[in-house]
Amino acid sequence: MENFQGFLTTSSLLGYGEFQSGKGSMEEMEGGAENKTFAGLLGTAKKKGDHKRIRKPRYAFQTRSKVDILDDGYRWRKYGQKAVKNNKFPRSYYRCTHQGCNVKKQIQRLTKDEGMVVTTYEGMHSHPIQNSNDNFEHILSQMQIYTTSF
DNA sequence: CGTGTTTGACCTGCGC
DNA sequence: GCGCAGGTCAAACACG
Protein backbone atom coordinates (compact mmCIF):
# COMPACT_ATOMS: atom_id res chain seq x y z
CA MET A 1 0.00 0.00 0.00
CA GLU A 2 2.95 2.27 0.36
CA ASN A 3 4.02 2.03 -3.20
CA PHE A 4 1.98 4.89 -4.51
CA GLN A 5 5.16 6.68 -5.47
CA GLY A 6 3.32 9.90 -5.94
CA PHE A 7 2.02 10.95 -9.24
CA LEU A 8 0.72 14.16 -7.80
CA THR A 9 0.89 16.82 -10.36
CA THR A 10 -1.68 19.41 -9.43
CA SER A 11 -3.87 19.89 -6.43
CA SER A 12 -6.53 22.27 -5.29
CA LEU A 13 -7.63 22.88 -1.78
CA LEU A 14 -11.08 23.78 -0.66
CA GLY A 15 -11.63 24.79 2.91
CA TYR A 16 -14.62 25.44 5.07
CA GLY A 17 -14.77 27.12 8.42
CA GLU A 18 -18.44 26.52 8.94
CA PHE A 19 -21.28 25.64 6.64
CA GLN A 20 -24.07 27.73 8.03
CA SER A 21 -22.66 31.12 7.15
CA GLY A 22 -19.92 30.65 4.64
CA LYS A 23 -21.97 29.34 1.79
CA GLY A 24 -20.60 29.34 -1.70
CA SER A 25 -17.16 30.31 -0.58
CA MET A 26 -15.44 28.28 -3.22
CA GLU A 27 -17.54 28.96 -6.23
CA GLU A 28 -14.69 30.11 -8.38
CA MET A 29 -11.73 27.86 -8.59
CA GLU A 30 -9.17 27.10 -11.15
CA GLY A 31 -9.54 23.86 -12.93
CA GLY A 32 -12.83 23.64 -14.73
CA ALA A 33 -16.53 23.00 -14.44
CA GLU A 34 -16.04 19.66 -12.73
CA ASN A 35 -14.65 21.43 -9.74
CA LYS A 36 -17.75 23.50 -9.46
CA THR A 37 -19.94 20.47 -9.54
CA PHE A 38 -17.89 18.94 -6.81
CA ALA A 39 -18.04 22.08 -4.74
CA GLY A 40 -21.81 22.23 -5.01
CA LEU A 41 -22.01 18.63 -3.96
CA LEU A 42 -20.05 19.29 -0.85
CA GLY A 43 -21.94 22.44 -0.06
CA THR A 44 -25.21 20.60 0.08
CA ALA A 45 -23.68 17.49 1.51
CA LYS A 46 -25.06 17.58 5.02
CA LYS A 47 -25.75 20.08 7.70
CA LYS A 48 -27.34 17.91 10.28
CA GLY A 49 -26.04 19.83 13.25
CA ASP A 50 -28.73 22.49 13.30
CA HIS A 51 -29.03 22.81 17.00
CA LYS A 52 -25.46 21.86 17.70
CA ARG A 53 -23.20 24.02 15.64
CA ILE A 54 -20.35 21.54 15.73
CA ARG A 55 -18.18 23.23 13.20
CA LYS A 56 -15.82 20.51 12.23
CA PRO A 57 -13.45 21.77 9.61
CA ARG A 58 -13.49 19.99 6.33
CA TYR A 59 -10.69 20.17 3.88
CA ALA A 60 -11.00 18.85 0.40
CA PHE A 61 -7.93 18.07 -1.59
CA GLN A 62 -8.42 17.67 -5.23
CA THR A 63 -5.51 15.69 -6.45
CA ARG A 64 -4.59 14.35 -9.80
CA SER A 65 -3.24 10.96 -9.00
CA LYS A 66 -3.23 7.50 -10.44
CA VAL A 67 -4.23 5.88 -7.20
CA ASP A 68 -7.03 6.71 -4.82
CA ILE A 69 -5.17 5.81 -1.68
CA LEU A 70 -3.09 8.78 -0.68
CA ASP A 71 -1.17 7.68 2.36
CA ASP A 72 -0.54 10.82 4.34
CA GLY A 73 1.31 9.04 7.10
CA TYR A 74 -1.68 8.24 9.26
CA ARG A 75 -3.27 4.84 9.59
CA TRP A 76 -6.71 4.74 8.00
CA ARG A 77 -9.37 2.10 8.31
CA LYS A 78 -12.02 1.89 5.66
CA TYR A 79 -15.46 1.80 7.18
CA GLY A 80 -17.71 2.17 4.20
CA GLN A 81 -18.12 2.59 0.52
CA LYS A 82 -21.09 4.06 -1.23
CA ALA A 83 -21.88 4.87 -4.79
CA VAL A 84 -22.72 8.48 -5.46
CA LYS A 85 -25.40 9.26 -7.96
CA ASN A 86 -23.57 12.01 -9.76
CA ASN A 87 -20.42 9.99 -10.02
CA LYS A 88 -20.16 6.53 -11.40
CA PHE A 89 -17.25 5.81 -9.11
CA PRO A 90 -17.95 4.76 -5.53
CA ARG A 91 -16.86 6.94 -2.65
CA SER A 92 -14.68 5.40 0.02
CA TYR A 93 -14.92 6.37 3.67
CA TYR A 94 -11.87 6.12 5.89
CA ARG A 95 -11.32 6.73 9.57
CA CYS A 96 -8.16 7.29 11.55
CA THR A 97 -7.44 4.22 13.65
CA HIS A 98 -5.60 6.19 16.31
CA GLN A 99 -7.20 6.11 19.74
CA GLY A 100 -9.23 9.20 20.38
CA CYS A 101 -8.59 10.48 16.92
CA ASN A 102 -11.88 10.68 15.11
CA VAL A 103 -10.57 12.14 11.94
CA LYS A 104 -12.52 11.02 8.94
CA LYS A 105 -11.59 11.14 5.33
CA GLN A 106 -13.45 10.27 2.20
CA ILE A 107 -12.03 9.64 -1.21
CA GLN A 108 -13.98 10.19 -4.34
CA ARG A 109 -13.07 9.95 -7.96
CA LEU A 110 -14.49 12.28 -10.54
CA THR A 111 -16.66 10.86 -13.25
CA LYS A 112 -15.27 12.87 -16.10
CA ASP A 113 -11.64 12.57 -15.14
CA GLU A 114 -10.81 9.23 -13.68
CA GLY A 115 -7.35 10.55 -12.98
CA MET A 116 -8.83 13.15 -10.68
CA VAL A 117 -9.18 12.07 -7.08
CA VAL A 118 -10.86 14.16 -4.41
CA THR A 119 -9.80 13.54 -0.84
CA THR A 120 -11.94 15.20 1.81
CA TYR A 121 -10.57 15.39 5.33
CA GLU A 122 -12.87 15.95 8.28
CA GLY A 123 -11.41 16.90 11.64
CA MET A 124 -7.86 17.41 12.72
CA HIS A 125 -5.24 15.00 13.99
CA SER A 126 -3.94 15.55 17.48
CA HIS A 127 -1.22 12.96 17.42
CA PRO A 128 2.09 12.49 15.66
CA ILE A 129 2.38 10.58 12.48
CA GLN A 130 3.03 6.90 12.85
CA ASN A 131 4.30 6.21 9.42
CA SER A 132 7.93 6.97 8.82
CA ASN A 133 7.77 6.76 5.12
CA ASP A 134 10.24 8.52 2.96
CA ASN A 135 7.76 8.75 0.16
CA PHE A 136 5.37 10.38 2.52
CA GLU A 137 7.59 13.37 3.00
CA HIS A 138 7.69 13.91 -0.67
CA ILE A 139 3.93 13.89 -0.84
CA LEU A 140 3.32 15.88 2.30
CA SER A 141 5.64 18.61 1.15
CA GLN A 142 3.33 19.13 -1.76
CA MET A 143 0.22 18.93 0.37
CA GLN A 144 1.50 21.45 2.85
CA ILE A 145 1.76 23.97 0.09
CA TYR A 146 -2.00 24.02 -0.07
CA THR A 147 -2.52 23.52 3.62
CA THR A 148 -0.63 26.69 4.40
CA SER A 149 -3.05 28.56 2.21
CA PHE A 150 -5.18 28.90 5.31
C1' DC B 1 -3.41 -13.72 15.75
C1' DG B 2 -4.02 -8.97 14.79
C1' DT B 3 -5.31 -5.61 11.71
C1' DG B 4 -7.69 -3.85 7.98
C1' DT B 5 -11.11 -4.66 3.96
C1' DT B 6 -15.48 -6.08 2.15
C1' DT B 7 -20.23 -5.75 1.80
C1' DG B 8 -25.05 -5.55 2.85
C1' DA B 9 -28.08 -3.70 6.08
C1' DC B 10 -29.52 0.02 8.73
C1' DC B 11 -30.18 4.95 10.01
C1' DT B 12 -31.19 9.72 9.05
C1' DG B 13 -32.16 14.03 6.67
C1' DC B 14 -34.72 15.95 3.05
C1' DG B 15 -37.77 16.64 -0.84
C1' DC B 16 -42.06 15.52 -2.86
C1' DG C 1 -45.74 9.36 4.81
C1' DC C 2 -42.70 7.54 1.47
C1' DG C 3 -38.74 7.15 -1.23
C1' DC C 4 -34.16 8.54 -2.30
C1' DA C 5 -29.49 9.64 -1.32
C1' DG C 6 -25.83 9.91 1.61
C1' DG C 7 -23.42 8.20 5.87
C1' DT C 8 -22.26 4.54 9.30
C1' DC C 9 -22.10 -0.10 11.51
C1' DA C 10 -20.76 -4.57 12.03
C1' DA C 11 -19.99 -9.44 10.90
C1' DA C 12 -17.39 -12.11 7.97
C1' DC C 13 -13.44 -12.56 5.41
C1' DA C 14 -8.50 -11.88 3.71
C1' DC C 15 -3.76 -11.23 4.44
C1' DG C 16 0.78 -10.29 6.91
Coordinates of C-alpha atoms (C1' of nucleotides) in Angstrom, one line a residue:
Chain A
M1 CA 0.0 0.0 0.0
E2 CA 2.9 2.3 0.4
N3 CA 4.0 2.0 -3.2
F4 CA 2.0 4.9 -4.5
Q5 CA 5.2 6.7 -5.5
G6 CA 3.3 9.9 -5.9
F7 CA 2.0 11.0 -9.2
L8 CA 0.7 14.2 -7.8
T9 CA 0.9 16.8 -10.4
T10 CA -1.7 19.4 -9.4
S11 CA -3.9 19.9 -6.4
S12 CA -6.5 22.3 -5.3
L13 CA -7.6 22.9 -1.8
L14 CA -11.1 23.8 -0.7
G15 CA -11.6 24.8 2.9
Y16 CA -14.6 25.4 5.1
G17 CA -14.8 27.1 8.4
E18 CA -18.4 26.5 8.9
F19 CA -21.3 25.6 6.6
Q20 CA -24.1 27.7 8.0
S21 CA -22.7 31.1 7.1
G22 CA -19.9 30.6 4.6
K23 CA -22.0 29.3 1.8
G24 CA -20.6 29.3 -1.7
S25 CA -17.2 30.3 -0.6
M26 CA -15.4 28.3 -3.2
E27 CA -17.5 29.0 -6.2
E28 CA -14.7 30.1 -8.4
M29 CA -11.7 27.9 -8.6
E30 CA -9.2 27.1 -11.1
G31 CA -9.5 23.9 -12.9
G32 CA -12.8 23.6 -14.7
A33 CA -16.5 23.0 -14.4
E34 CA -16.0 19.7 -12.7
N35 CA -14.6 21.4 -9.7
K36 CA -17.8 23.5 -9.5
T37 CA -19.9 20.5 -9.5
F38 CA -17.9 18.9 -6.8
A39 CA -18.0 22.1 -4.7
G40 CA -21.8 22.2 -5.0
L41 CA -22.0 18.6 -4.0
L42 CA -20.0 19.3 -0.8
G43 CA -21.9 22.4 -0.1
T44 CA -25.2 20.6 0.1
A45 CA -23.7 17.5 1.5
K46 CA -25.1 17.6 5.0
K47 CA -25.7 20.1 7.7
K48 CA -27.3 17.9 10.3
G49 CA -26.0 19.8 13.2
D50 CA -28.7 22.5 13.3
H51 CA -29.0 22.8 17.0
K52 CA -25.5 21.9 17.7
R53 CA -23.2 24.0 15.6
I54 CA -20.3 21.5 15.7
R55 CA -18.2 23.2 13.2
K56 CA -15.8 20.5 12.2
P57 CA -13.5 21.8 9.6
R58 CA -13.5 20.0 6.3
Y59 CA -10.7 20.2 3.9
A60 CA -11.0 18.9 0.4
F61 CA -7.9 18.1 -1.6
Q62 CA -8.4 17.7 -5.2
T63 CA -5.5 15.7 -6.4
R64 CA -4.6 14.4 -9.8
S65 CA -3.2 11.0 -9.0
K66 CA -3.2 7.5 -10.4
V67 CA -4.2 5.9 -7.2
D68 CA -7.0 6.7 -4.8
I69 CA -5.2 5.8 -1.7
L70 CA -3.1 8.8 -0.7
D71 CA -1.2 7.7 2.4
D72 CA -0.5 10.8 4.3
G73 CA 1.3 9.0 7.1
Y74 CA -1.7 8.2 9.3
R75 CA -3.3 4.8 9.6
W76 CA -6.7 4.7 8.0
R77 CA -9.4 2.1 8.3
K78 CA -12.0 1.9 5.7
Y79 CA -15.5 1.8 7.2
G80 CA -17.7 2.2 4.2
Q81 CA -18.1 2.6 0.5
K82 CA -21.1 4.1 -1.2
A83 CA -21.9 4.9 -4.8
V84 CA -22.7 8.5 -5.5
K85 CA -25.4 9.3 -8.0
N86 CA -23.6 12.0 -9.8
N87 CA -20.4 10.0 -10.0
K88 CA -20.2 6.5 -11.4
F89 CA -17.3 5.8 -9.1
P90 CA -17.9 4.8 -5.5
R91 CA -16.9 6.9 -2.7
S92 CA -14.7 5.4 0.0
Y93 CA -14.9 6.4 3.7
Y94 CA -11.9 6.1 5.9
R95 CA -11.3 6.7 9.6
C96 CA -8.2 7.3 11.5
T97 CA -7.4 4.2 13.7
H98 CA -5.6 6.2 16.3
Q99 CA -7.2 6.1 19.7
G100 CA -9.2 9.2 20.4
C101 CA -8.6 10.5 16.9
N102 CA -11.9 10.7 15.1
V103 CA -10.6 12.1 11.9
K104 CA -12.5 11.0 8.9
K105 CA -11.6 11.1 5.3
Q106 CA -13.4 10.3 2.2
I107 CA -12.0 9.6 -1.2
Q108 CA -14.0 10.2 -4.3
R109 CA -13.1 10.0 -8.0
L110 CA -14.5 12.3 -10.5
T111 CA -16.7 10.9 -13.2
K112 CA -15.3 12.9 -16.1
D113 CA -11.6 12.6 -15.1
E114 CA -10.8 9.2 -13.7
G115 CA -7.4 10.5 -13.0
M116 CA -8.8 13.1 -10.7
V117 CA -9.2 12.1 -7.1
V118 CA -10.9 14.2 -4.4
T119 CA -9.8 13.5 -0.8
T120 CA -11.9 15.2 1.8
Y121 CA -10.6 15.4 5.3
E122 CA -12.9 16.0 8.3
G123 CA -11.4 16.9 11.6
M124 CA -7.9 17.4 12.7
H125 CA -5.2 15.0 14.0
S126 CA -3.9 15.5 17.5
H127 CA -1.2 13.0 17.4
P128 CA 2.1 12.5 15.7
I129 CA 2.4 10.6 12.5
Q130 CA 3.0 6.9 12.8
N131 CA 4.3 6.2 9.4
S132 CA 7.9 7.0 8.8
N133 CA 7.8 6.8 5.1
D134 CA 10.2 8.5 3.0
N135 CA 7.8 8.7 0.2
F136 CA 5.4 10.4 2.5
E137 CA 7.6 13.4 3.0
H138 CA 7.7 13.9 -0.7
I139 CA 3.9 13.9 -0.8
L140 CA 3.3 15.9 2.3
S141 CA 5.6 18.6 1.1
Q142 CA 3.3 19.1 -1.8
M143 CA 0.2 18.9 0.4
Q144 CA 1.5 21.5 2.8
I145 CA 1.8 24.0 0.1
Y146 CA -2.0 24.0 -0.1
T147 CA -2.5 23.5 3.6
T148 CA -0.6 26.7 4.4
S149 CA -3.0 28.6 2.2
F150 CA -5.2 28.9 5.3
Chain B
dC1 C1' -3.4 -13.7 15.8
dG2 C1' -4.0 -9.0 14.8
dT3 C1' -5.3 -5.6 11.7
dG4 C1' -7.7 -3.9 8.0
dT5 C1' -11.1 -4.7 4.0
dT6 C1' -15.5 -6.1 2.2
dT7 C1' -20.2 -5.8 1.8
dG8 C1' -25.0 -5.5 2.8
dA9 C1' -28.1 -3.7 6.1
dC10 C1' -29.5 0.0 8.7
dC11 C1' -30.2 5.0 10.0
dT12 C1' -31.2 9.7 9.0
dG13 C1' -32.2 14.0 6.7
dC14 C1' -34.7 15.9 3.0
dG15 C1' -37.8 16.6 -0.8
dC16 C1' -42.1 15.5 -2.9
Chain C
dG1 C1' -45.7 9.4 4.8
dC2 C1' -42.7 7.5 1.5
dG3 C1' -38.7 7.2 -1.2
dC4 C1' -34.2 8.5 -2.3
dA5 C1' -29.5 9.6 -1.3
dG6 C1' -25.8 9.9 1.6
dG7 C1' -23.4 8.2 5.9
dT8 C1' -22.3 4.5 9.3
dC9 C1' -22.1 -0.1 11.5
dA10 C1' -20.8 -4.6 12.0
dA11 C1' -20.0 -9.4 10.9
dA12 C1' -17.4 -12.1 8.0
dC13 C1' -13.4 -12.6 5.4
dA14 C1' -8.5 -11.9 3.7
dC15 C1' -3.8 -11.2 4.4
dG16 C1' 0.8 -10.3 6.9

